[in-house]
């Protein structure tokens, strides 16, 4: 058989495509395995996150010399503490080698099979002659075929999937230890007397009050900052409106004359007015809150100015585009300032009372 004919029966599409198709099927099985693990381990039958409770004790020292022995508990998602199998096929190598060896050898010889004999008299010498002929033939043929087929598949664990990692991060941010119970002890960890326990409980209640007031003050500060920003942003928008009017008037002038210089001067003045509004907003709101007065219009302390259609500076009144929005923002900011001031006063008073209790032995 010719060498080329040795390859005629090979199906290359099956040799190459078969392992690739098997690898694709294996990838699907591995992905299903990961999904099944997450659903089975990470969530219960109601679709809620499966958690593992951990309990521990911690000790803290109070200002009055007593100690708190607190029993804490935290629930940790199961998926956050177990390795997640996430095998993925990274590489498929297909190697196919075929070697064909073919050799032929032929040998042939001839030997006459007849024989001859005779004699010859040459005077006193007699000569005898004999001979023979033989024939021999031989054929030699050898061949060798060999093939190698090797498939190499490499799979590694890719760890926690990116989407699940983000979900676990969100869960981690929301996890915080919860106080189960607390017991008051003295500084040496011994039980307190009844009078000492009563005083310690009073101080503990005051500490809890201070903590709540601090949280309230932080919330009030956040609301105040948001309303203050809203008020300043509206001032910027109103100023931008006036700048647009004045720039349009300047662009309509055929050349820069006295009227153009007047428009430029007005533009500078209105910018100064509304920039001062943004710079002084916090101080003026604090002054209005301290005066404990409710404003039924935008405070005159802001000294706001407007620009009419002809480019002249006029008083800032309800006719302006952003007046109502600025008034509402002023009202909300003023209310937030009053709440913040009250929370700050309550916190200062609670801390003062606590200090007096500490000083009383």
mmCIF file of N, CA and C in Angstrom, residues 94-168:
data_model
loop_
_atom_site.group_PDB
_atom_site.id
_atom_site.type_symbol
_atom_site.label_atom_id
_atom_site.label_comp_id
_atom_site.label_asym_id
_atom_site.label_seq_id
_atom_site.Cartn_x
_atom_site.Cartn_y
_atom_site.Cartn_z
ATOM 1 N N UNK A 94 -4.360 18.988 21.976
ATOM 2 C CA UNK A 94 -4.552 17.740 21.241
ATOM 3 C C UNK A 94 -3.319 17.500 20.380
ATOM 4 N N UNK A 95 -2.651 16.384 20.602
ATOM 5 C CA UNK A 95 -1.447 16.046 19.852
ATOM 6 C C UNK A 95 -1.676 14.714 19.137
ATOM 7 N N UNK A 96 -1.453 14.675 17.815
ATOM 8 C CA UNK A 96 -1.620 13.447 17.039
ATOM 9 C C UNK A 96 -0.418 13.306 16.113
ATOM 10 N N UNK A 97 0.308 12.225 16.293
ATOM 11 C CA UNK A 97 1.464 11.919 15.446
ATOM 12 C C UNK A 97 1.254 10.544 14.824
ATOM 13 N N UNK A 98 1.544 10.412 13.516
ATOM 14 C CA UNK A 98 1.486 9.111 12.850
ATOM 15 C C UNK A 98 2.758 8.935 12.026
ATOM 16 N N UNK A 99 3.375 7.779 12.181
ATOM 17 C CA UNK A 99 4.619 7.497 11.483
ATOM 18 C C UNK A 99 4.444 6.203 10.673
ATOM 19 N N UNK A 100 4.781 6.257 9.401
ATOM 20 C CA UNK A 100 4.682 5.090 8.509
ATOM 21 C C UNK A 100 6.072 4.763 7.981
ATOM 22 N N UNK A 101 6.501 3.526 8.174
ATOM 23 C CA UNK A 101 7.787 3.073 7.644
ATOM 24 C C UNK A 101 7.531 1.904 6.690
ATOM 25 N N UNK A 102 8.105 1.931 5.522
ATOM 26 C CA UNK A 102 7.923 0.859 4.529
ATOM 27 C C UNK A 102 9.226 0.665 3.756
ATOM 28 N N UNK A 103 9.677 -0.591 3.678
ATOM 29 C CA UNK A 103 10.921 -0.891 2.933
ATOM 30 C C UNK A 103 10.767 -2.238 2.228
ATOM 31 N N UNK A 104 11.394 -2.408 1.078
ATOM 32 C CA UNK A 104 11.364 -3.647 0.299
ATOM 33 C C UNK A 104 12.798 -4.021 -0.120
ATOM 34 N N UNK A 105 13.071 -5.336 -0.143
ATOM 35 C CA UNK A 105 14.398 -5.827 -0.551
ATOM 36 C C UNK A 105 14.233 -7.119 -1.384
ATOM 37 N N UNK A 106 14.935 -7.217 -2.513
ATOM 38 C CA UNK A 106 14.811 -8.390 -3.399
ATOM 39 C C UNK A 106 16.198 -8.854 -3.840
ATOM 40 N N UNK A 107 16.469 -10.166 -3.743
ATOM 41 C CA UNK A 107 17.754 -10.750 -4.165
ATOM 42 C C UNK A 107 17.473 -11.928 -5.123
ATOM 43 N N UNK A 108 18.313 -12.101 -6.140
ATOM 44 C CA UNK A 108 18.126 -13.189 -7.126
ATOM 45 C C UNK A 108 19.486 -13.654 -7.649
ATOM 46 N N UNK A 109 19.717 -14.965 -7.720
ATOM 47 C CA UNK A 109 20.973 -15.552 -8.291
ATOM 48 C C UNK A 109 20.621 -16.801 -9.104
ATOM 49 N N UNK A 110 21.450 -17.158 -10.029
ATOM 50 C CA UNK A 110 21.206 -18.298 -10.941
ATOM 51 C C UNK A 110 22.402 -19.262 -10.876
ATOM 52 N N UNK A 111 22.123 -20.568 -10.804
ATOM 53 C CA UNK A 111 23.169 -21.612 -10.765
ATOM 54 C C UNK A 111 22.755 -22.713 -11.739
ATOM 55 N N UNK A 112 23.577 -22.956 -12.753
ATOM 56 C CA UNK A 112 23.273 -24.002 -13.753
ATOM 57 C C UNK A 112 23.355 -25.362 -13.053
ATOM 58 N N UNK A 113 22.369 -26.077 -13.147
ATOM 59 C CA UNK A 113 22.319 -27.351 -12.459
ATOM 60 C C UNK A 113 22.982 -28.501 -13.247
ATOM 61 N N UNK A 114 23.529 -28.296 -14.478
ATOM 62 C CA UNK A 114 24.123 -29.414 -15.269
ATOM 63 C C UNK A 114 25.567 -29.669 -14.861
ATOM 64 N N UNK A 115 26.072 -30.881 -15.159
ATOM 65 C CA UNK A 115 27.475 -31.241 -14.880
ATOM 66 C C UNK A 115 28.135 -31.760 -16.174
ATOM 67 N N UNK A 116 29.457 -31.641 -16.244
ATOM 68 C CA UNK A 116 30.210 -32.017 -17.448
ATOM 69 C C UNK A 116 31.486 -32.741 -17.010
ATOM 70 N N UNK A 117 31.812 -33.830 -17.734
ATOM 71 C CA UNK A 117 33.067 -34.564 -17.447
ATOM 72 C C UNK A 117 33.650 -35.092 -18.769
ATOM 73 N N UNK A 118 34.975 -35.237 -18.829
ATOM 74 C CA UNK A 118 35.651 -35.744 -20.032
ATOM 75 C C UNK A 118 37.143 -35.899 -19.807
ATOM 76 N N UNK A 119 37.812 -36.470 -20.789
ATOM 77 C CA UNK A 119 39.268 -36.677 -20.662
ATOM 78 C C UNK A 119 39.931 -36.329 -21.988
ATOM 79 N N UNK A 120 41.230 -36.006 -21.843
ATOM 80 C CA UNK A 120 41.989 -35.603 -23.016
ATOM 81 C C UNK A 120 43.388 -36.199 -22.888
ATOM 82 N N UNK A 121 43.823 -36.914 -24.009
ATOM 83 C CA UNK A 121 45.169 -37.487 -24.019
ATOM 84 C C UNK A 121 46.091 -36.533 -24.746
ATOM 85 N N UNK A 122 47.106 -36.103 -24.069
ATOM 86 C CA UNK A 122 48.114 -35.244 -24.675
ATOM 87 C C UNK A 122 49.457 -35.975 -24.562
ATOM 88 N N UNK A 123 49.667 -36.906 -25.447
ATOM 89 C CA UNK A 123 50.928 -37.678 -25.408
ATOM 90 C C UNK A 123 50.945 -38.571 -24.201
ATOM 91 N N UNK A 124 51.863 -38.248 -23.317
ATOM 92 C CA UNK A 124 51.985 -39.083 -22.125
ATOM 93 C C UNK A 124 51.115 -38.550 -20.996
ATOM 94 N N UNK A 125 50.414 -37.381 -21.203
ATOM 95 C CA UNK A 125 49.596 -36.728 -20.133
ATOM 96 C C UNK A 125 48.134 -36.906 -20.449
ATOM 97 N N UNK A 126 47.404 -37.387 -19.433
ATOM 98 C CA UNK A 126 45.961 -37.532 -19.574
ATOM 99 C C UNK A 126 45.273 -36.539 -18.626
ATOM 100 N N UNK A 127 44.351 -35.690 -19.153
ATOM 101 C CA UNK A 127 43.676 -34.623 -18.353
ATOM 102 C C UNK A 127 42.207 -34.947 -18.252
ATOM 103 N N UNK A 128 41.661 -34.970 -17.010
ATOM 104 C CA UNK A 128 40.201 -35.124 -16.754
ATOM 105 C C UNK A 128 39.572 -33.765 -16.408
ATOM 106 N N UNK A 129 38.401 -33.382 -16.967
ATOM 107 C CA UNK A 129 37.701 -32.077 -16.739
ATOM 108 C C UNK A 129 36.274 -32.348 -16.273
ATOM 109 N N UNK A 130 35.870 -31.689 -15.147
ATOM 110 C CA UNK A 130 34.476 -31.782 -14.646
ATOM 111 C C UNK A 130 33.970 -30.375 -14.353
ATOM 112 N N UNK A 131 32.610 -30.106 -14.283
ATOM 113 C CA UNK A 131 32.020 -28.765 -13.978
ATOM 114 C C UNK A 131 30.545 -28.868 -13.674
ATOM 115 N N UNK A 132 29.997 -27.846 -13.072
ATOM 116 C CA UNK A 132 28.555 -27.807 -12.741
ATOM 117 C C UNK A 132 28.051 -26.356 -12.768
ATOM 118 N N UNK A 133 26.657 -26.160 -12.915
ATOM 119 C CA UNK A 133 25.986 -24.814 -12.915
ATOM 120 C C UNK A 133 24.779 -24.879 -11.974
ATOM 121 N N UNK A 134 24.622 -23.881 -11.076
ATOM 122 C CA UNK A 134 23.466 -23.849 -10.149
ATOM 123 C C UNK A 134 22.792 -22.471 -10.207
ATOM 124 N N UNK A 135 21.519 -22.412 -9.812
ATOM 125 C CA UNK A 135 20.755 -21.148 -9.790
ATOM 126 C C UNK A 135 20.025 -21.009 -8.450
ATOM 127 N N UNK A 136 19.972 -19.752 -7.843
ATOM 128 C CA UNK A 136 19.296 -19.516 -6.551
ATOM 129 C C UNK A 136 18.667 -18.124 -6.562
ATOM 130 N N UNK A 137 17.431 -17.972 -6.074
ATOM 131 C CA UNK A 137 16.766 -16.654 -6.008
ATOM 132 C C UNK A 137 16.144 -16.485 -4.616
ATOM 133 N N UNK A 138 16.075 -15.183 -4.063
ATOM 134 C CA UNK A 138 15.440 -14.876 -2.754
ATOM 135 C C UNK A 138 14.822 -13.486 -2.800
ATOM 136 N N UNK A 139 13.668 -13.247 -2.042
ATOM 137 C CA UNK A 139 12.964 -11.952 -1.951
ATOM 138 C C UNK A 139 12.807 -11.575 -0.476
ATOM 139 N N UNK A 140 13.050 -10.304 -0.167
ATOM 140 C CA UNK A 140 12.889 -9.799 1.218
ATOM 141 C C UNK A 140 12.028 -8.533 1.190
ATOM 142 N N UNK A 141 10.989 -8.400 2.149
ATOM 143 C CA UNK A 141 10.106 -7.213 2.209
ATOM 144 C C UNK A 141 9.746 -6.948 3.685
ATOM 145 N N UNK A 142 9.834 -5.707 4.111
ATOM 146 C CA UNK A 142 9.496 -5.351 5.510
ATOM 147 C C UNK A 142 8.728 -4.019 5.534
ATOM 148 N N UNK A 143 7.804 -3.802 6.550
ATOM 149 C CA UNK A 143 7.033 -2.546 6.722
ATOM 150 C C UNK A 143 6.760 -2.319 8.201
ATOM 151 N N UNK A 144 6.557 -1.025 8.592
ATOM 152 C CA UNK A 144 6.308 -0.678 10.006
ATOM 153 C C UNK A 144 5.376 0.520 10.054
ATOM 154 N N UNK A 145 4.235 0.449 10.807
ATOM 155 C CA UNK A 145 3.280 1.551 10.997
ATOM 156 C C UNK A 145 3.174 1.849 12.490
ATOM 157 N N UNK A 146 3.133 3.159 12.885
ATOM 158 C CA UNK A 146 2.956 3.531 14.292
ATOM 159 C C UNK A 146 2.183 4.842 14.359
ATOM 160 N N UNK A 147 1.363 5.064 15.459
ATOM 161 C CA UNK A 147 0.564 6.282 15.648
ATOM 162 C C UNK A 147 0.536 6.645 17.131
ATOM 163 N N UNK A 148 0.491 7.973 17.440
ATOM 164 C CA UNK A 148 0.411 8.483 18.812
ATOM 165 C C UNK A 148 -0.707 9.521 18.869
ATOM 166 N N UNK A 149 -1.589 9.396 19.863
ATOM 167 C CA UNK A 149 -2.733 10.304 20.020
ATOM 168 C C UNK A 149 -2.780 10.715 21.488
ATOM 169 N N UNK A 150 -2.602 12.026 21.797
ATOM 170 C CA UNK A 150 -2.467 12.490 23.167
ATOM 171 C C UNK A 150 -3.366 13.705 23.375
ATOM 172 N N UNK A 151 -4.215 13.670 24.406
ATOM 173 C CA UNK A 151 -5.084 14.789 24.776
ATOM 174 C C UNK A 151 -4.712 15.234 26.178
ATOM 175 N N UNK A 152 -4.389 16.539 26.343
ATOM 176 C CA UNK A 152 -3.972 17.107 27.622
ATOM 177 C C UNK A 152 -4.982 18.175 28.023
ATOM 178 N N UNK A 153 -5.679 17.993 29.144
ATOM 179 C CA UNK A 153 -6.679 18.934 29.644
ATOM 180 C C UNK A 153 -6.208 19.479 30.985
ATOM 181 N N UNK A 154 -6.231 20.814 31.125
ATOM 182 C CA UNK A 154 -5.797 21.457 32.382
ATOM 183 C C UNK A 154 -6.941 22.284 32.941
ATOM 184 N N UNK A 155 -7.315 22.039 34.200
ATOM 185 C CA UNK A 155 -8.390 22.768 34.877
ATOM 186 C C UNK A 155 -7.887 23.256 36.229
ATOM 187 N N UNK A 156 -8.275 24.484 36.610
ATOM 188 C CA UNK A 156 -7.876 25.054 37.890
ATOM 189 C C UNK A 156 -9.096 25.640 38.584
ATOM 190 N N UNK A 157 -8.971 25.817 39.890
ATOM 191 C CA UNK A 157 -10.048 26.413 40.682
ATOM 192 C C UNK A 157 -9.923 27.937 40.609
ATOM 193 N N UNK A 158 -10.925 28.605 40.089
ATOM 194 C CA UNK A 158 -10.879 30.057 39.914
ATOM 195 C C UNK A 158 -11.411 30.818 41.119
ATOM 196 N N UNK A 159 -11.656 30.147 42.225
ATOM 197 C CA UNK A 159 -12.087 30.822 43.435
ATOM 198 C C UNK A 159 -13.521 31.310 43.354
ATOM 199 N N UNK A 160 -13.852 32.278 44.212
ATOM 200 C CA UNK A 160 -15.217 32.793 44.285
ATOM 201 C C UNK A 160 -15.546 33.600 43.037
ATOM 202 N N UNK A 161 -16.671 33.329 42.369
ATOM 203 C CA UNK A 161 -17.058 34.131 41.200
ATOM 204 C C UNK A 161 -17.198 35.602 41.559
ATOM 205 N N UNK A 162 -16.936 36.479 40.595
ATOM 206 C CA UNK A 162 -16.913 37.918 40.848
ATOM 207 C C UNK A 162 -18.250 38.420 41.371
ATOM 208 N N UNK A 163 -19.353 37.977 40.747
ATOM 209 C CA UNK A 163 -20.668 38.448 41.190
ATOM 210 C C UNK A 163 -20.968 38.036 42.617
ATOM 211 N N UNK A 164 -20.646 36.781 42.971
ATOM 212 C CA UNK A 164 -20.872 36.316 44.336
ATOM 213 C C UNK A 164 -19.971 37.047 45.324
ATOM 214 N N UNK A 165 -18.752 37.364 44.897
ATOM 215 C CA UNK A 165 -17.834 38.098 45.779
ATOM 216 C C UNK A 165 -18.402 39.465 46.139
ATOM 217 N N UNK A 166 -19.031 40.121 45.160
ATOM 218 C CA UNK A 166 -19.637 41.434 45.449
ATOM 219 C C UNK A 166 -20.802 41.299 46.424
ATOM 220 N N UNK A 167 -21.599 40.239 46.250
ATOM 221 C CA UNK A 167 -22.720 40.006 47.172
ATOM 222 C C UNK A 167 -22.205 39.748 48.586
ATOM 223 N N UNK A 168 -21.147 38.942 48.697
ATOM 224 C CA UNK A 168 -20.571 38.661 50.008
ATOM 225 C C UNK A 168 -19.992 39.917 50.646
#
